[in-house]
Coordinates of C-alpha atoms and ligand atoms in Angstrom, one line a residue:
M1 CA 11.6 9.0 -6.2
K2 CA 8.1 9.7 -4.9
V3 CA 7.1 6.6 -2.9
L4 CA 9.1 4.3 -0.7
V5 CA 7.5 0.9 -0.2
I6 CA 9.0 -1.0 2.7
T7 CA 8.1 -4.5 3.9
G8 CA 9.0 -6.1 7.2
S9 CA 10.0 -9.4 5.6
E10 CA 10.9 -11.0 2.3
S11 CA 7.7 -13.0 2.8
D12 CA 5.6 -9.8 2.4
L13 CA 6.9 -9.2 -1.1
T14 CA 4.1 -11.2 -2.8
L15 CA 1.6 -8.8 -1.3
A16 CA 3.8 -5.8 -2.1
R17 CA 3.6 -6.8 -5.8
E18 CA -0.1 -5.6 -5.7
T19 CA 1.0 -2.2 -4.5
V20 CA 3.9 -1.7 -7.0
K21 CA 1.8 -2.9 -9.9
L22 CA -0.6 0.0 -9.3
L23 CA 2.2 2.5 -8.6
E24 CA 3.5 1.6 -12.0
E25 CA 0.1 1.9 -13.6
F26 CA -0.2 5.4 -12.2
G27 CA 3.4 6.2 -13.4
I28 CA 4.7 6.9 -9.9
P29 CA 8.4 6.5 -9.4
Y30 CA 9.0 4.2 -6.3
R31 CA 11.6 2.2 -4.5
I32 CA 11.1 -1.0 -2.6
E33 CA 13.1 -2.2 0.4
V34 CA 12.8 -5.0 3.0
A35 CA 13.7 -4.0 6.6
S36 CA 12.3 -5.2 9.9
A37 CA 11.5 -3.1 12.9
H38 CA 12.4 -6.0 15.1
R39 CA 15.2 -7.8 13.3
S40 CA 17.0 -4.8 11.6
P41 CA 15.8 -1.6 13.4
E42 CA 18.9 0.4 12.4
R43 CA 18.5 -0.5 8.7
V44 CA 14.9 0.9 9.0
V45 CA 16.1 4.2 10.2
R46 CA 18.9 4.4 7.6
I47 CA 16.4 3.7 4.8
I48 CA 14.0 6.4 6.1
K49 CA 16.7 9.0 6.3
E50 CA 17.9 8.2 2.8
A51 CA 14.3 8.4 1.5
E52 CA 13.9 11.8 3.0
K53 CA 17.1 13.0 1.2
D54 CA 15.9 11.4 -2.1
G55 CA 12.7 13.4 -2.0
V56 CA 10.3 10.6 -1.2
E57 CA 6.9 12.1 -0.4
V58 CA 4.9 9.1 0.9
I59 CA 6.0 5.9 2.6
I60 CA 4.0 2.7 2.3
A61 CA 4.9 0.2 5.1
M62 CA 3.7 -3.4 5.0
A63 CA 4.1 -5.8 7.9
G64 CA 2.4 -8.7 9.6
M65 CA 2.2 -10.2 13.1
A66 CA 3.2 -7.6 15.8
A67 CA 3.7 -5.2 12.8
A68 CA 5.7 -2.4 14.5
L69 CA 7.2 -1.3 11.2
P70 CA 4.7 1.4 10.1
G71 CA 4.7 3.0 13.6
V72 CA 8.5 2.9 13.9
I73 CA 8.8 4.6 10.5
A74 CA 6.3 7.2 11.5
A75 CA 8.3 7.9 14.6
H76 CA 11.3 8.8 12.5
T77 CA 9.8 11.0 9.9
I78 CA 7.0 13.5 9.3
L79 CA 6.3 12.1 5.8
P80 CA 2.9 10.6 5.6
V81 CA 3.0 6.8 6.3
I82 CA 0.4 4.4 5.0
G83 CA 0.4 1.1 6.9
V84 CA -0.7 -2.2 5.3
P85 CA -1.6 -5.0 7.7
V86 CA -0.3 -8.3 6.1
N87 CA -2.3 -11.4 6.7
S88 CA 0.8 -13.6 7.4
S89 CA -0.1 -14.9 10.8
P90 CA -2.4 -17.5 12.4
L91 CA -4.6 -14.5 13.3
N92 CA -5.0 -13.7 9.6
G93 CA -3.7 -10.1 10.0
M94 CA -6.0 -9.0 12.8
D95 CA -2.9 -8.7 15.0
A96 CA -1.2 -6.5 12.4
L97 CA -4.3 -4.4 11.8
L98 CA -4.6 -3.5 15.5
S99 CA -0.8 -2.8 15.8
I100 CA -0.8 -0.5 12.8
A101 CA -4.1 1.3 13.4
Q102 CA -3.8 1.8 17.2
M103 CA -1.0 4.4 17.1
P104 CA -0.9 6.6 20.2
S105 CA -1.9 10.3 19.5
G106 CA 0.7 12.5 17.8
V107 CA 2.2 9.9 15.5
P108 CA -0.3 8.7 12.9
V109 CA -0.2 5.9 10.5
A110 CA -2.9 5.9 7.8
T111 CA -4.1 2.3 8.0
V112 CA -5.7 0.5 5.1
A113 CA -7.4 -2.9 4.9
I114 CA -5.8 -6.2 5.7
G115 CA -4.1 -8.0 2.7
K116 CA -4.7 -7.5 -1.0
A117 CA -7.4 -4.8 -0.8
G118 CA -5.1 -2.8 1.5
A119 CA -2.1 -3.3 -0.6
K120 CA -3.9 -1.9 -3.6
N121 CA -5.6 0.9 -1.6
A122 CA -2.2 1.9 -0.2
A123 CA -1.0 2.7 -3.8
I124 CA -4.2 4.5 -4.6
L125 CA -4.1 6.6 -1.4
A126 CA -0.4 7.4 -2.1
A127 CA -1.4 8.5 -5.6
E128 CA -4.2 10.7 -4.2
I129 CA -1.8 12.4 -1.8
L130 CA 0.7 13.0 -4.7
G131 CA -2.2 14.0 -7.0
L132 CA -2.9 17.1 -4.8
K133 CA -0.1 18.8 -6.7
D134 CA 0.0 16.8 -9.9
Q135 CA -2.9 17.2 -12.3
K136 CA -1.8 14.4 -14.7
L137 CA -1.9 12.0 -11.8
Q138 CA -5.3 13.3 -10.8
K139 CA -6.6 12.5 -14.3
R140 CA -5.2 8.9 -14.1
L141 CA -6.9 8.5 -10.8
K142 CA -10.2 9.6 -12.2
S143 CA -9.8 7.2 -15.2
Y144 CA -9.1 4.4 -12.7
R145 CA -12.2 5.2 -10.8
E146 CA -14.3 5.4 -14.0
K147 CA -13.0 2.0 -15.0
L148 CA -14.2 0.5 -11.7
T149 CA -17.6 2.0 -12.3
E150 CA -17.7 0.7 -15.9
D151 CA -16.7 -2.8 -14.8
I152 CA -19.6 -2.9 -12.4
E153 CA -22.0 -1.7 -15.0
K154 CA -20.9 -4.3 -17.5
I155 CA -21.8 -7.2 -15.2
D156 CA -24.7 -9.1 -16.6
A157 CA -26.1 -10.4 -13.3
A158 CA -29.0 -12.3 -14.8
S159 CA -26.8 -14.5 -17.1
L160 CA -24.1 -15.0 -14.4
I161 CA -26.7 -16.4 -12.0
T162 CA -28.1 -18.7 -14.8
E163 CA -24.6 -20.0 -15.5
S164 CA -23.9 -20.7 -11.9
K165 CA -27.2 -22.6 -11.6
G166 CA -26.2 -24.7 -14.6
Q167 CA -22.9 -25.7 -12.9
K168 CA -24.7 -27.4 -10.0
Ligands
RP5_1 C1 6.6 -9.5 10.1 O1 6.4 -10.9 10.5 C2 6.7 -9.5 8.6 O2 6.2 -8.3 8.2 C3 5.9 -10.7 8.2 O3 4.6 -10.4 7.7 C4 5.8 -11.6 9.4 C5 6.5 -12.9 9.3 O4 7.8 -12.7 8.8 P1 8.8 -13.9 8.4 O5 8.9 -14.8 9.6 O6 8.1 -14.6 7.3 O7 10.1 -13.3 8.0 O8 7.7 -9.0 10.7

């Protein structure tokens, strides 16, 4: 087990699917759990301690609203913690972004973008951390990046703009 993905609520699992899809694409073994810093704080600590014993190397924590989860996890471990702000609130994730990013000095959480982009980037960042000592994984990351570049190069902007004019 290399990565633990932990969400603050069952309602965050749709977004977490974006993260685990990429972890699977990179061939990274992971486990996913739901535990809330507010509603089940003891379960959070138990899961973190088990993850450490199981050899987890990176933790991805996803939460919305007051989003204490990533910070609480970081307080209980020295494993790197990546925090994903979930856009589950009337504030569209701005609340979670600030809660997760604004950690006091000494206990960092690597914060990614709100929502889907962040969910994907969390998986990629975890892969980059693990890739430091895994050349096969580094190769997969390079191919992934090359594919992104190719996809941009394939876009035929002129014909797409003509199509969208035709739709009016
Ligand atoms: C946070 O509050 C969760 O991470 C979730 O994004 C948000 C709402 O949770 P539910 O009320 O849907 O369980 O703790």
